[in-house]
Short mmCIF file of C-alpha atoms in Angstrom, two decimals:
data_model
loop_
_atom_site.label_atom_id
_atom_site.label_comp_id
_atom_site.label_asym_id
_atom_site.label_seq_id
_atom_site.Cartn_x
_atom_site.Cartn_y
_atom_site.Cartn_z
CA MET A 7 17.34 7.99 2.38
CA ASP A 8 20.71 9.68 2.72
CA THR A 9 19.93 13.37 3.08
CA SER A 10 23.35 14.59 4.08
CA THR A 11 24.39 15.81 0.64
CA ALA A 12 21.18 16.09 -1.36
CA THR A 13 20.24 19.60 -2.40
CA PRO A 14 17.47 21.09 -4.49
CA THR A 15 18.29 21.10 -8.17
CA ALA A 16 16.47 22.41 -11.17
CA PRO A 17 14.72 20.21 -13.72
CA ASP A 18 16.89 18.87 -16.54
CA ALA A 19 17.70 21.42 -19.17
CA ALA A 20 16.11 19.11 -21.73
CA ALA A 21 12.69 19.45 -20.14
CA PRO A 22 10.49 21.57 -22.42
CA ALA A 23 9.26 24.94 -21.32
CA GLY A 24 5.84 25.02 -19.76
CA THR A 25 6.07 21.61 -18.09
CA GLY A 26 7.26 22.58 -14.63
CA PRO A 27 8.36 25.33 -12.27
CA SER A 28 11.16 27.72 -13.03
CA VAL A 29 12.70 26.76 -9.68
CA PRO A 30 11.80 23.40 -8.12
CA ALA A 31 10.15 22.51 -4.88
CA ALA A 32 12.46 21.21 -2.21
CA ALA A 33 14.58 18.16 -2.81
CA PRO A 34 15.12 15.72 0.05
CA THR A 35 17.50 17.25 2.53
CA ALA A 36 17.27 18.11 6.20
CA ALA A 37 19.82 20.89 5.89
CA VAL A 38 18.05 23.13 3.41
CA THR A 39 16.85 26.46 4.76
CA SER A 40 13.27 27.60 4.43
CA SER A 41 14.21 30.29 1.92
CA ALA A 42 15.94 27.73 -0.28
CA THR A 43 13.02 25.31 -0.17
CA SER A 44 10.26 27.74 -1.08
CA THR A 45 8.83 27.21 -4.52
CA ALA A 46 9.32 30.00 -6.97
CA PHE A 47 6.62 31.45 -9.16
CA TRP A 48 4.67 29.04 -11.31
CA GLY A 49 2.87 30.64 -14.23
CA ARG A 50 -0.80 29.92 -14.70
CA THR A 51 -0.15 27.70 -17.71
CA GLU A 52 2.48 25.70 -15.83
CA GLN A 53 0.18 25.21 -12.86
CA GLN A 54 -2.72 24.09 -15.05
CA ASP A 55 -0.54 21.66 -16.96
CA PHE A 56 0.92 20.20 -13.78
CA ARG A 57 -2.48 19.78 -12.15
CA SER A 58 -3.83 18.08 -15.26
CA ARG A 59 -0.95 15.59 -15.26
CA VAL A 60 -1.31 14.90 -11.53
CA ARG A 61 -5.03 14.29 -11.99
CA GLY A 62 -4.35 12.22 -15.09
CA THR A 63 -1.81 10.05 -13.29
CA LEU A 64 -3.98 9.27 -10.27
CA LEU A 65 -7.25 8.92 -12.14
CA GLY A 66 -5.65 6.99 -15.00
CA SER A 67 -4.15 4.55 -12.51
CA ALA A 68 -7.53 4.09 -10.80
CA ILE A 69 -9.32 3.52 -14.13
CA GLY A 70 -6.77 0.93 -15.20
CA ASP A 71 -6.93 -0.76 -11.82
CA ALA A 72 -10.75 -0.92 -11.97
CA LEU A 73 -10.71 -2.18 -15.57
CA GLY A 74 -8.37 -5.03 -14.67
CA ALA A 75 -10.13 -6.05 -11.46
CA PRO A 76 -12.89 -8.20 -13.08
CA VAL A 77 -10.34 -10.34 -14.94
CA ALA A 78 -7.78 -10.69 -12.16
CA GLY A 79 -6.68 -14.30 -11.89
CA LEU A 80 -8.06 -15.32 -15.30
CA SER A 81 -5.99 -16.66 -18.16
CA LEU A 82 -6.35 -15.06 -21.58
CA ASP A 83 -8.54 -18.00 -22.62
CA GLY A 84 -10.60 -17.53 -19.49
CA ILE A 85 -11.05 -13.83 -20.23
CA ARG A 86 -12.24 -14.62 -23.74
CA GLU A 87 -14.61 -17.28 -22.51
CA THR A 88 -16.17 -14.78 -20.12
CA HIS A 89 -16.11 -11.59 -22.21
CA GLY A 90 -15.90 -12.74 -25.83
CA LEU A 91 -13.12 -13.16 -28.36
CA ALA A 92 -12.07 -9.51 -28.09
CA GLY A 93 -11.65 -9.92 -24.35
CA LEU A 94 -12.68 -7.29 -21.84
CA THR A 95 -13.35 -4.07 -23.77
CA GLU A 96 -15.41 -2.06 -21.27
CA PRO A 97 -15.53 -1.80 -17.46
CA ALA A 98 -17.28 -4.74 -15.84
CA PRO A 99 -18.41 -5.39 -12.26
CA ALA A 100 -15.91 -6.43 -9.60
CA TYR A 101 -16.52 -6.45 -5.86
CA GLY A 102 -20.19 -5.81 -6.57
CA ARG A 103 -20.10 -2.87 -9.00
CA ARG A 104 -18.43 -1.33 -12.03
CA GLY A 105 -15.45 0.89 -11.47
CA THR A 106 -14.37 -0.62 -8.17
CA VAL A 107 -10.69 -0.12 -7.38
CA THR A 108 -8.33 -2.43 -5.54
CA ALA A 109 -5.64 -2.05 -2.90
CA SER A 110 -3.30 -0.71 -5.62
CA THR A 111 -5.31 2.51 -5.82
CA GLN A 112 -5.79 2.71 -2.07
CA LEU A 113 -2.05 2.55 -1.46
CA ALA A 114 -1.26 5.02 -4.23
CA LEU A 115 -3.56 7.54 -2.56
CA PHE A 116 -1.84 7.05 0.77
CA THR A 117 1.50 7.57 -0.98
CA VAL A 118 0.24 11.00 -2.06
CA ASP A 119 -0.93 11.73 1.49
CA GLY A 120 2.51 10.84 2.85
CA LEU A 121 4.31 13.05 0.32
CA ILE A 122 2.11 16.03 1.13
CA ARG A 123 2.76 15.57 4.83
CA ALA A 124 6.50 15.28 4.24
CA HIS A 125 6.45 18.74 2.63
CA VAL A 126 4.26 20.15 5.40
CA ARG A 127 6.58 18.77 8.09
CA ARG A 128 9.53 20.51 6.46
CA ASP A 129 8.61 23.62 8.44
CA THR A 130 9.40 21.81 11.70
CA GLY A 131 12.93 20.96 10.62
CA GLY A 132 11.97 17.32 10.17
CA TRP A 133 12.58 16.22 6.60
CA HIS A 134 12.64 12.49 5.97
CA PRO A 135 10.04 11.60 3.32
CA PRO A 136 10.42 7.80 3.68
CA THR A 137 9.24 8.09 7.28
CA ASP A 138 6.21 10.17 6.36
CA VAL A 139 5.28 7.80 3.54
CA HIS A 140 5.71 4.84 5.90
CA ARG A 141 3.35 6.44 8.41
CA ALA A 142 0.84 6.90 5.59
CA TYR A 143 1.10 3.20 4.74
CA LEU A 144 0.45 2.35 8.38
CA ARG A 145 -2.73 4.43 8.15
CA TRP A 146 -3.67 2.39 5.08
CA ALA A 147 -3.03 -0.81 7.04
CA ALA A 148 -5.55 0.38 9.64
CA THR A 149 -8.20 0.64 6.92
CA GLN A 150 -7.71 -3.06 6.24
CA HIS A 151 -8.78 -4.17 9.71
CA ASP A 152 -10.85 -1.31 11.17
CA TRP A 153 -14.56 -1.06 10.47
CA GLY A 154 -14.25 2.63 9.65
CA PRO A 155 -12.39 5.82 10.61
CA ASP A 156 -11.31 5.88 14.24
CA GLU A 157 -11.61 9.43 15.58
CA ARG A 158 -9.18 8.57 18.36
CA ARG A 159 -6.34 8.41 15.83
CA GLU A 160 -5.01 11.95 16.00
CA ASP A 161 -2.82 11.57 12.92
CA ASN A 162 -5.62 10.42 10.60
CA GLY A 163 -5.93 13.75 8.83
CA TRP A 164 -8.35 13.94 5.92
CA LEU A 165 -7.68 10.91 3.74
CA ALA A 166 -7.97 8.29 6.46
CA GLN A 167 -11.43 9.65 7.28
CA GLN A 168 -12.81 8.59 3.88
CA GLU A 169 -15.10 5.67 4.69
CA TRP A 170 -15.00 4.12 1.21
CA LEU A 171 -11.32 3.28 1.74
CA TYR A 172 -12.17 0.91 4.60
CA ALA A 173 -12.58 -2.12 2.38
CA ARG A 174 -10.30 -5.06 1.61
CA ARG A 175 -9.73 -5.21 -2.11
CA GLY A 176 -7.20 -7.96 -2.65
CA PRO A 177 -4.30 -6.48 -0.64
CA ASP A 178 -0.94 -8.04 -1.40
CA ARG A 179 0.38 -10.31 1.32
CA ALA A 180 3.75 -8.55 1.43
CA CYS A 181 2.00 -5.21 1.99
CA MET A 182 -0.05 -6.63 4.84
CA THR A 183 2.99 -8.15 6.57
CA GLY A 184 5.26 -5.21 5.74
CA PHE A 185 2.92 -2.75 7.40
CA ALA A 186 1.85 -5.00 10.26
CA ASP A 187 4.18 -3.22 12.68
CA ASP A 188 5.88 0.15 13.08
CA LYS A 189 9.32 -1.04 11.97
CA LEU A 190 10.61 0.87 8.97
CA GLY A 191 12.06 -1.31 6.24
CA THR A 192 15.14 0.15 4.52
CA PRO A 193 17.39 -0.87 1.62
CA ASP A 194 19.89 -2.22 4.16
CA GLN A 195 17.21 -4.06 6.14
CA PRO A 196 14.22 -4.49 3.85
CA LYS A 197 10.93 -6.11 4.75
CA ASN A 198 10.04 -9.35 2.92
CA PRO A 199 13.34 -9.78 1.06
CA THR A 200 11.92 -12.49 -1.22
CA ALA A 201 8.82 -10.50 -2.30
CA ARG A 202 9.24 -9.66 -5.99
CA ASP A 203 5.66 -8.97 -7.09
CA ALA A 204 4.48 -5.60 -8.36
CA ALA A 205 2.40 -4.28 -5.46
CA ALA A 206 5.09 -1.77 -4.46
CA THR A 207 5.42 -0.62 -8.06
CA ALA A 208 1.67 -0.07 -8.31
CA ARG A 209 1.74 2.47 -5.47
CA SER A 210 4.81 4.34 -6.72
CA ALA A 211 3.45 6.64 -9.45
CA PRO A 212 3.09 9.58 -7.00
CA PHE A 213 6.86 9.73 -6.48
CA GLY A 214 7.14 10.61 -10.15
CA LEU A 215 4.96 13.66 -9.59
CA LEU A 216 7.74 15.34 -7.60
CA VAL A 217 8.74 17.37 -10.65
CA GLY A 218 11.17 19.61 -8.79
CA TRP A 219 13.31 16.67 -7.72
CA GLU A 220 16.16 15.27 -9.75
CA PRO A 221 15.34 11.88 -11.33
CA ALA A 222 18.03 10.11 -9.29
CA LEU A 223 16.39 11.29 -6.07
CA VAL A 224 12.97 10.19 -7.29
CA LEU A 225 14.44 6.76 -7.96
CA GLN A 226 16.03 6.62 -4.52
CA LEU A 227 12.88 7.66 -2.68
CA ALA A 228 10.71 5.16 -4.55
CA VAL A 229 13.24 2.40 -3.85
CA GLU A 230 13.41 3.21 -0.15
CA CYS A 231 9.64 3.27 0.21
CA ALA A 232 9.26 0.03 -1.76
CA THR A 233 11.62 -1.79 0.60
CA GLN A 234 9.18 -1.07 3.40
CA SER A 235 7.20 -4.06 2.11
CA HIS A 236 9.07 -5.56 -0.87
CA GLY A 237 12.71 -6.32 -0.27
CA HIS A 238 13.66 -8.15 -3.47
CA PRO A 239 15.74 -6.01 -5.87
CA THR A 240 13.42 -6.82 -8.78
CA ALA A 241 10.49 -5.38 -6.84
CA TYR A 242 12.07 -2.24 -5.47
CA LEU A 243 14.04 -1.37 -8.63
CA SER A 244 10.89 -1.80 -10.72
CA ALA A 245 9.17 0.66 -8.38
CA GLY A 246 12.03 3.10 -8.77
CA ALA A 247 12.16 2.77 -12.55
CA PHE A 248 8.40 3.27 -12.83
CA ALA A 249 8.56 6.42 -10.69
CA VAL A 250 11.36 7.83 -12.89
CA ILE A 251 9.33 7.19 -16.04
CA VAL A 252 6.26 8.93 -14.58
CA HIS A 253 8.55 11.78 -13.50
CA GLY A 254 9.80 12.28 -17.05
CA LEU A 255 6.28 12.23 -18.47
CA THR A 256 5.02 14.70 -15.89
CA ARG A 257 7.82 17.06 -16.88
CA GLY A 258 6.90 16.80 -20.56
CA ASP A 259 9.20 14.08 -21.89
CA ALA A 260 8.12 11.58 -24.52
CA LEU A 261 7.62 8.07 -23.15
CA ASP A 262 10.62 6.58 -24.93
CA VAL A 263 12.83 9.36 -23.59
CA ALA A 264 11.57 8.77 -20.05
CA VAL A 265 12.25 5.03 -20.38
CA GLN A 266 15.80 5.66 -21.58
CA ARG A 267 16.44 7.92 -18.58
CA ALA A 268 15.22 5.18 -16.25
CA LEU A 269 17.52 2.67 -17.97
CA GLY A 270 20.46 5.01 -17.51
CA LEU A 271 19.79 5.41 -13.80
CA LEU A 272 19.22 1.70 -13.24
CA GLY A 273 22.55 0.84 -14.81
CA GLY A 274 24.48 1.80 -11.70
CA ARG A 275 22.33 -0.23 -9.33
CA PRO A 276 23.25 -3.73 -8.14
CA SER A 277 20.91 -6.48 -9.38
CA HIS A 278 19.35 -4.20 -11.99
CA GLN A 279 19.55 -6.62 -14.91
CA PRO A 280 16.07 -8.20 -14.71
CA VAL A 281 14.43 -4.77 -14.68
CA THR A 282 16.58 -3.26 -17.42
CA ASP A 283 16.06 -6.38 -19.54
CA ALA A 284 12.30 -6.09 -19.05
CA LEU A 285 12.26 -2.45 -20.12
CA ARG A 286 14.35 -3.21 -23.19
CA ARG A 287 11.98 -6.04 -24.10
CA ALA A 288 9.09 -3.60 -23.93
CA VAL A 289 10.81 -1.02 -26.13
CA SER A 290 11.81 -3.64 -28.66
CA ALA A 291 8.34 -5.21 -28.76
CA ALA A 292 6.78 -1.83 -29.52
CA THR A 293 8.52 -1.88 -32.93
CA GLN A 294 7.48 -5.41 -33.88
CA GLY A 295 4.23 -5.20 -35.74
CA GLU A 296 0.60 -4.93 -34.71
CA PRO A 297 -0.01 -4.82 -30.93
CA SER A 298 -1.69 -7.96 -29.68
CA PRO A 299 -2.45 -9.94 -26.52
CA LYS A 300 0.07 -12.52 -27.75
CA MET A 301 2.80 -9.89 -27.76
CA VAL A 302 1.71 -8.74 -24.30
CA GLU A 303 1.95 -12.26 -22.90
CA SER A 304 5.39 -12.73 -24.46
CA LEU A 305 6.66 -9.93 -22.21
CA SER A 306 5.83 -11.88 -19.05
CA PRO A 307 7.19 -15.38 -19.62
CA GLY A 308 6.60 -16.53 -16.04
CA ASP A 309 3.27 -16.25 -14.23
CA GLY A 310 3.09 -12.57 -15.14
CA ARG A 311 3.18 -11.35 -11.56
CA ASP A 312 6.82 -10.41 -11.01
CA ALA A 313 7.38 -6.68 -10.88
CA ASP A 314 9.72 -6.58 -13.87
CA ASP A 315 7.23 -8.41 -16.07
CA THR A 316 4.29 -6.20 -15.11
CA LEU A 317 6.40 -3.11 -15.72
CA ALA A 318 7.34 -4.38 -19.18
CA VAL A 319 3.69 -5.03 -20.06
CA ALA A 320 2.58 -1.59 -18.88
CA VAL A 321 5.35 0.26 -20.71
CA TYR A 322 4.74 -1.69 -23.92
CA CYS A 323 0.99 -1.02 -23.82
CA ALA A 324 1.56 2.69 -23.20
CA LEU A 325 4.11 2.89 -26.02
CA VAL A 326 1.79 1.33 -28.63
CA ALA A 327 -1.48 2.84 -27.37
CA GLU A 328 -3.53 4.62 -30.01
CA ASP A 329 -5.43 6.28 -27.17
CA VAL A 330 -6.07 5.63 -23.49
CA PRO A 331 -8.83 3.01 -23.91
CA HIS A 332 -6.76 1.09 -26.49
CA GLY A 333 -3.73 1.02 -24.22
CA LEU A 334 -5.73 -0.07 -21.17
CA ARG A 335 -7.54 -2.84 -23.04
CA LEU A 336 -4.19 -4.25 -24.10
CA ALA A 337 -2.88 -3.89 -20.56
CA VAL A 338 -5.57 -6.00 -18.89
CA ASN A 339 -6.29 -8.73 -21.46
CA HIS A 340 -3.65 -11.29 -20.54
CA GLY A 341 -3.04 -13.96 -17.94
CA GLY A 342 -0.82 -11.88 -15.68
CA ASP A 343 -1.65 -9.39 -12.93
CA SER A 344 -4.28 -7.42 -14.85
CA THR A 345 -5.09 -5.00 -12.05
CA VAL A 346 -1.48 -3.91 -11.65
CA THR A 347 -0.65 -3.73 -15.36
CA GLY A 348 -3.86 -1.74 -15.88
CA ALA A 349 -2.98 0.63 -13.05
CA LEU A 350 0.61 1.13 -14.26
CA CYS A 351 -0.41 1.70 -17.87
CA GLY A 352 -3.18 4.08 -16.79
CA ALA A 353 -0.75 6.13 -14.71
CA LEU A 354 1.71 6.36 -17.60
CA LEU A 355 -0.94 7.46 -20.10
CA GLY A 356 -2.49 9.87 -17.61
CA ALA A 357 0.87 11.49 -16.87
CA LEU A 358 1.64 11.66 -20.59
CA HIS A 359 -1.64 13.14 -21.81
CA GLY A 360 -3.32 14.68 -18.74
CA GLU A 361 -6.80 14.14 -17.37
CA THR A 362 -8.72 15.28 -20.45
CA ALA A 363 -7.48 12.26 -22.42
CA LEU A 364 -9.15 9.80 -20.03
CA PRO A 365 -12.33 8.10 -21.28
CA ALA A 366 -15.24 10.01 -19.75
CA ALA A 367 -17.61 7.05 -19.46
CA TRP A 368 -14.98 5.00 -17.60
CA LEU A 369 -14.04 7.95 -15.45
CA ALA A 370 -17.64 8.58 -14.42
CA ASP A 371 -17.89 5.10 -12.88
CA VAL A 372 -14.56 4.94 -11.05
CA GLU A 373 -14.90 4.45 -7.31
CA GLY A 374 -13.75 7.33 -5.12
CA ARG A 375 -13.41 9.77 -8.01
CA ALA A 376 -14.22 12.80 -5.85
CA THR A 377 -11.60 11.80 -3.29
CA ILE A 378 -8.98 11.16 -5.96
CA LEU A 379 -9.62 14.54 -7.58
CA GLU A 380 -9.47 16.38 -4.27
CA LEU A 381 -6.26 14.65 -3.25
CA ALA A 382 -4.70 15.32 -6.66
CA ASP A 383 -5.54 19.00 -6.40
CA ASP A 384 -4.20 19.15 -2.85
CA PHE A 385 -0.93 17.63 -4.04
CA ALA A 386 -0.65 20.13 -6.88
CA LEU A 387 -1.45 22.96 -4.47
CA GLU A 388 1.18 21.83 -1.99
CA MET A 389 3.85 21.48 -4.67
CA THR A 390 3.16 24.88 -6.23
CA GLN A 391 1.91 26.98 -3.31
CA GLY A 392 3.22 25.23 -0.19
CA PRO A 393 4.89 28.28 1.43
CA ALA A 394 1.59 30.18 1.27
CA LEU A 395 -0.14 27.36 3.14
CA HIS A 396 2.30 26.70 5.98
CA GLY A 397 5.29 29.01 5.79
CA PRO A 398 6.84 31.47 8.24
CA SER A 399 4.74 34.35 6.88
CA ALA A 400 1.40 32.54 6.44
CA SER A 401 -0.51 29.58 7.75
CA ALA A 402 -3.75 27.90 6.75
CA PRO A 403 -5.16 26.08 9.80
CA GLY A 404 -7.50 24.05 7.64
CA TRP A 405 -4.57 22.72 5.65
CA LEU A 406 -2.74 21.59 8.77
CA SER A 407 -5.91 19.89 9.92
CA ARG A 408 -6.07 17.94 6.65
CA TYR A 409 -2.36 17.10 6.74
CA PRO A 410 -1.18 17.17 10.37
CA ARG A 411 2.48 17.64 11.13
CA GLY A 412 2.42 15.22 14.04
#
């Protein structure tokens, strides 16, 4: 991303008190001094709220992903034939057990790992988050063909040592080809320029957790990282819009407000119309009577797998959700990409309500829960206390072992 003019800026004045830091963490620029990039004091309440939303986002996404996995590839009629007229209402086995996540969750976790490392590497004078996120995705790619963690990989850090991640769970073809070599895709030279599915969107919620960044910069970073595997404008702009919506929710906005902000930012982007139209369809549908699978399917008129359609379904289900289980059931009971729509809706509801709103019985079964919680807490710690972990006046060797600068 262009870092020549970007500078740290405070959260929008409209953000309610108690939803973020009084002074933000660093925005993406190579020219910012260490004193300017240090995070200011976060009160205890602000830290607790932020951590709850980070946990809620990552865990909610994983729960939605796992809920949708058993019905992936089924039509609505097929879902009802298998699970009854009400469709899938509770977690069911996929890949051999209940609560199993797919590549969507795996990649979202590596997005978090890359963002933490980007902030750690700031101390060295190197500050280019798309590169650090790309390196994280290459570490994910290794999990798709290695038998387990390779101790010879010096940059593995902590996350890539988690053995449960070394499993193929329906990885998207564009992700596999996009991360098959070291070449960094960019908006000017994207990887897979015809790929318009939602796999890049599904891994983009963590960009929205950068609460100290301006929304426009969140959009830009998500877009740049999406083009590393998905070069079609519909795919990368959906990823950017989703990240902006999560960003607003994490900072305390209502969902409709966050959607309107995303629409405003998309308006200046070339080829934005399919994504803005999809978001407007979702907002309009939320006012049209009782939520139903029929309404959900009307939001994805094609095969339900394009990124704009999956984003519309997820936003609609989050807007009309009575609670998290209700929203997630709506999000997975249709003939589209149920794993992705479940993951997106779960991230939105988790960012909106925090971890305590997640259904405990579903949470207890989700694969990798301990890893997700630890990574979420590490992210919150880095964003709020980074200078105390790896600044000029202090250093935590264990932290740099978990998130190497190299």
